[in-house]
Amino acid sequence: MTTTLTTPTLAPQLAANWERLCPLADLEVERGRAALLGDEQVALFLLPGGDVRAVDNHDPYSGANVISRGIVGSRGGRPTVASPMYKQVFDLRSGTCVDTRGKEVRRLRVWPVRTLEGDLYVLRGGAR
């Protein structure tokens, strides 16, 4: 879930711990975008309800940075993205692969995201 910060006093804390990636307006509903966070690629997804999810752009099955090009959907009420390479499906909340297509279970790292004054931020070092 995306946390929206509206209290101006939180801005200095945000600047110290969070990395600004882009204006929220740059994202399109159910269309992934890739962003560079240090030397890592993050896939960003704006979901129909307004939530934003950030996961690894690196597909752990193919080794390619393609998750942002995946197809957004849902499984059992959970938002998901299907890799465009071998079609494994990942839960966008936990990063867990929910359809391994016969392979071992792998997962994507997930970053906490926040918005402030129309910009999207990701927690530095916050991947889990």
CSV table of C-alpha atoms in Angstrom, one decimal:
chain,number,residue,atom,x,y,z
A,1,MET,CA,0.0,0.0,0.0
A,2,THR,CA,1.2,3.5,-0.8
A,3,THR,CA,1.5,5.8,2.1
A,4,THR,CA,0.6,9.4,1.4
A,5,LEU,CA,2.4,12.0,3.5
A,6,THR,CA,0.5,15.2,4.0
A,7,THR,CA,2.2,16.7,7.1
A,8,PRO,CA,4.9,19.2,6.0
A,9,THR,CA,7.0,18.4,9.2
A,10,LEU,CA,7.7,14.9,7.8
A,11,ALA,CA,9.5,16.3,4.7
A,12,PRO,CA,13.0,16.5,6.4
A,13,GLN,CA,12.7,12.9,7.6
A,14,LEU,CA,11.6,11.9,4.2
A,15,ALA,CA,14.6,13.5,2.6
A,16,ALA,CA,16.9,11.7,5.0
A,17,ASN,CA,15.6,8.2,4.5
A,18,TRP,CA,13.7,8.2,1.2
A,19,GLU,CA,14.9,8.5,-2.4
A,20,ARG,CA,12.7,10.5,-4.8
A,21,LEU,CA,12.2,8.5,-8.0
A,22,CYS,CA,9.7,10.4,-10.1
A,23,PRO,CA,6.5,12.4,-10.2
A,24,LEU,CA,3.5,10.2,-9.5
A,25,ALA,CA,2.0,11.6,-12.7
A,26,ASP,CA,4.7,9.8,-14.7
A,27,LEU,CA,3.0,6.4,-13.8
A,28,GLU,CA,0.1,5.0,-15.8
A,29,VAL,CA,-2.4,2.6,-14.2
A,30,GLU,CA,-1.4,-1.0,-14.7
A,31,ARG,CA,1.7,0.0,-16.8
A,32,GLY,CA,5.1,-0.7,-15.3
A,33,ARG,CA,8.0,1.8,-15.2
A,34,ALA,CA,11.6,1.1,-14.5
A,35,ALA,CA,13.6,3.4,-12.2
A,36,LEU,CA,17.3,3.4,-11.2
A,37,LEU,CA,17.9,3.3,-7.5
A,38,GLY,CA,21.6,3.5,-7.0
A,39,ASP,CA,22.9,0.7,-9.3
A,40,GLU,CA,19.7,-1.4,-9.0
A,41,GLN,CA,16.6,-1.3,-11.2
A,42,VAL,CA,13.2,-1.0,-9.5
A,43,ALA,CA,9.9,-1.8,-11.3
A,44,LEU,CA,7.1,0.7,-10.3
A,45,PHE,CA,3.4,-0.1,-10.7
A,46,LEU,CA,0.4,2.2,-10.2
A,47,LEU,CA,-2.6,0.0,-9.4
A,48,PRO,CA,-6.3,0.8,-10.3
A,49,GLY,CA,-7.1,1.8,-6.7
A,50,GLY,CA,-4.2,4.3,-6.6
A,51,ASP,CA,-1.7,2.2,-4.7
A,52,VAL,CA,1.9,2.1,-6.0
A,53,ARG,CA,4.1,-0.9,-5.7
A,54,ALA,CA,7.9,-1.1,-6.1
A,55,VAL,CA,9.6,-4.5,-6.7
A,56,ASP,CA,12.9,-5.6,-8.4
A,57,ASN,CA,12.9,-5.1,-12.1
A,58,HIS,CA,15.3,-8.1,-12.2
A,59,ASP,CA,13.5,-11.3,-13.1
A,60,PRO,CA,15.0,-14.1,-10.9
A,61,TYR,CA,14.1,-16.8,-13.4
A,62,SER,CA,15.5,-15.3,-16.7
A,63,GLY,CA,18.1,-12.9,-15.2
A,64,ALA,CA,16.8,-10.0,-17.4
A,65,ASN,CA,15.6,-6.6,-16.1
A,66,VAL,CA,12.1,-6.9,-17.5
A,67,ILE,CA,9.5,-7.1,-14.7
A,68,SER,CA,8.4,-3.5,-15.4
A,69,ARG,CA,7.2,-4.8,-18.8
A,70,GLY,CA,5.1,-7.5,-17.3
A,71,ILE,CA,1.4,-7.9,-17.3
A,72,VAL,CA,-0.4,-6.6,-14.2
A,73,GLY,CA,-3.3,-8.6,-12.9
A,74,SER,CA,-4.5,-10.3,-9.7
A,75,ARG,CA,-4.8,-13.7,-8.1
A,76,GLY,CA,-7.2,-14.2,-5.2
A,77,GLY,CA,-7.5,-10.4,-4.7
A,78,ARG,CA,-3.7,-9.9,-4.6
A,79,PRO,CA,-2.1,-7.6,-7.2
A,80,THR,CA,0.3,-9.4,-9.4
A,81,VAL,CA,2.7,-9.0,-12.3
A,82,ALA,CA,3.5,-11.7,-14.8
A,83,SER,CA,7.1,-11.7,-16.1
A,84,PRO,CA,7.2,-11.2,-19.9
A,85,MET,CA,10.0,-13.8,-20.2
A,86,TYR,CA,8.8,-17.1,-18.8
A,87,LYS,CA,5.4,-16.0,-17.5
A,88,GLN,CA,6.0,-16.5,-13.7
A,89,VAL,CA,3.5,-14.5,-11.7
A,90,PHE,CA,4.6,-12.5,-8.7
A,91,ASP,CA,2.6,-11.0,-5.8
A,92,LEU,CA,3.3,-7.2,-5.9
A,93,ARG,CA,2.8,-6.9,-2.1
A,94,SER,CA,5.2,-9.6,-1.0
A,95,GLY,CA,7.3,-10.3,-4.1
A,96,THR,CA,6.6,-14.0,-3.8
A,97,CYS,CA,6.1,-16.0,-7.0
A,98,VAL,CA,2.6,-17.4,-6.9
A,99,ASP,CA,2.9,-19.3,-10.2
A,100,THR,CA,6.4,-20.8,-10.7
A,101,ARG,CA,5.5,-22.5,-14.0
A,102,GLY,CA,7.1,-25.7,-12.6
A,103,LYS,CA,10.3,-24.0,-11.3
A,104,GLU,CA,11.5,-23.5,-7.7
A,105,VAL,CA,9.9,-20.7,-5.7
A,106,ARG,CA,11.8,-17.4,-6.0
A,107,ARG,CA,10.8,-13.9,-5.1
A,108,LEU,CA,11.3,-10.3,-6.0
A,109,ARG,CA,12.5,-7.7,-3.5
A,110,VAL,CA,9.8,-5.2,-2.4
A,111,TRP,CA,10.5,-1.6,-1.5
A,112,PRO,CA,8.2,0.5,0.7
A,113,VAL,CA,6.9,3.5,-1.3
A,114,ARG,CA,5.4,6.9,-0.3
A,115,THR,CA,4.1,9.9,-2.1
A,116,LEU,CA,4.6,13.5,-1.0
A,117,GLU,CA,3.4,16.6,-2.9
A,118,GLY,CA,2.9,14.6,-6.1
A,119,ASP,CA,6.3,12.8,-6.0
A,120,LEU,CA,7.0,9.1,-5.5
A,121,TYR,CA,9.7,8.1,-2.9
A,122,VAL,CA,11.2,4.7,-2.1
A,123,LEU,CA,12.8,3.8,1.2
A,124,ARG,CA,16.6,3.7,0.9
A,125,GLY,CA,17.9,0.2,1.8
A,126,GLY,CA,14.3,-0.8,2.5
A,127,ALA,CA,14.0,-3.7,0.2
A,128,ARG,CA,12.7,-6.8,1.8
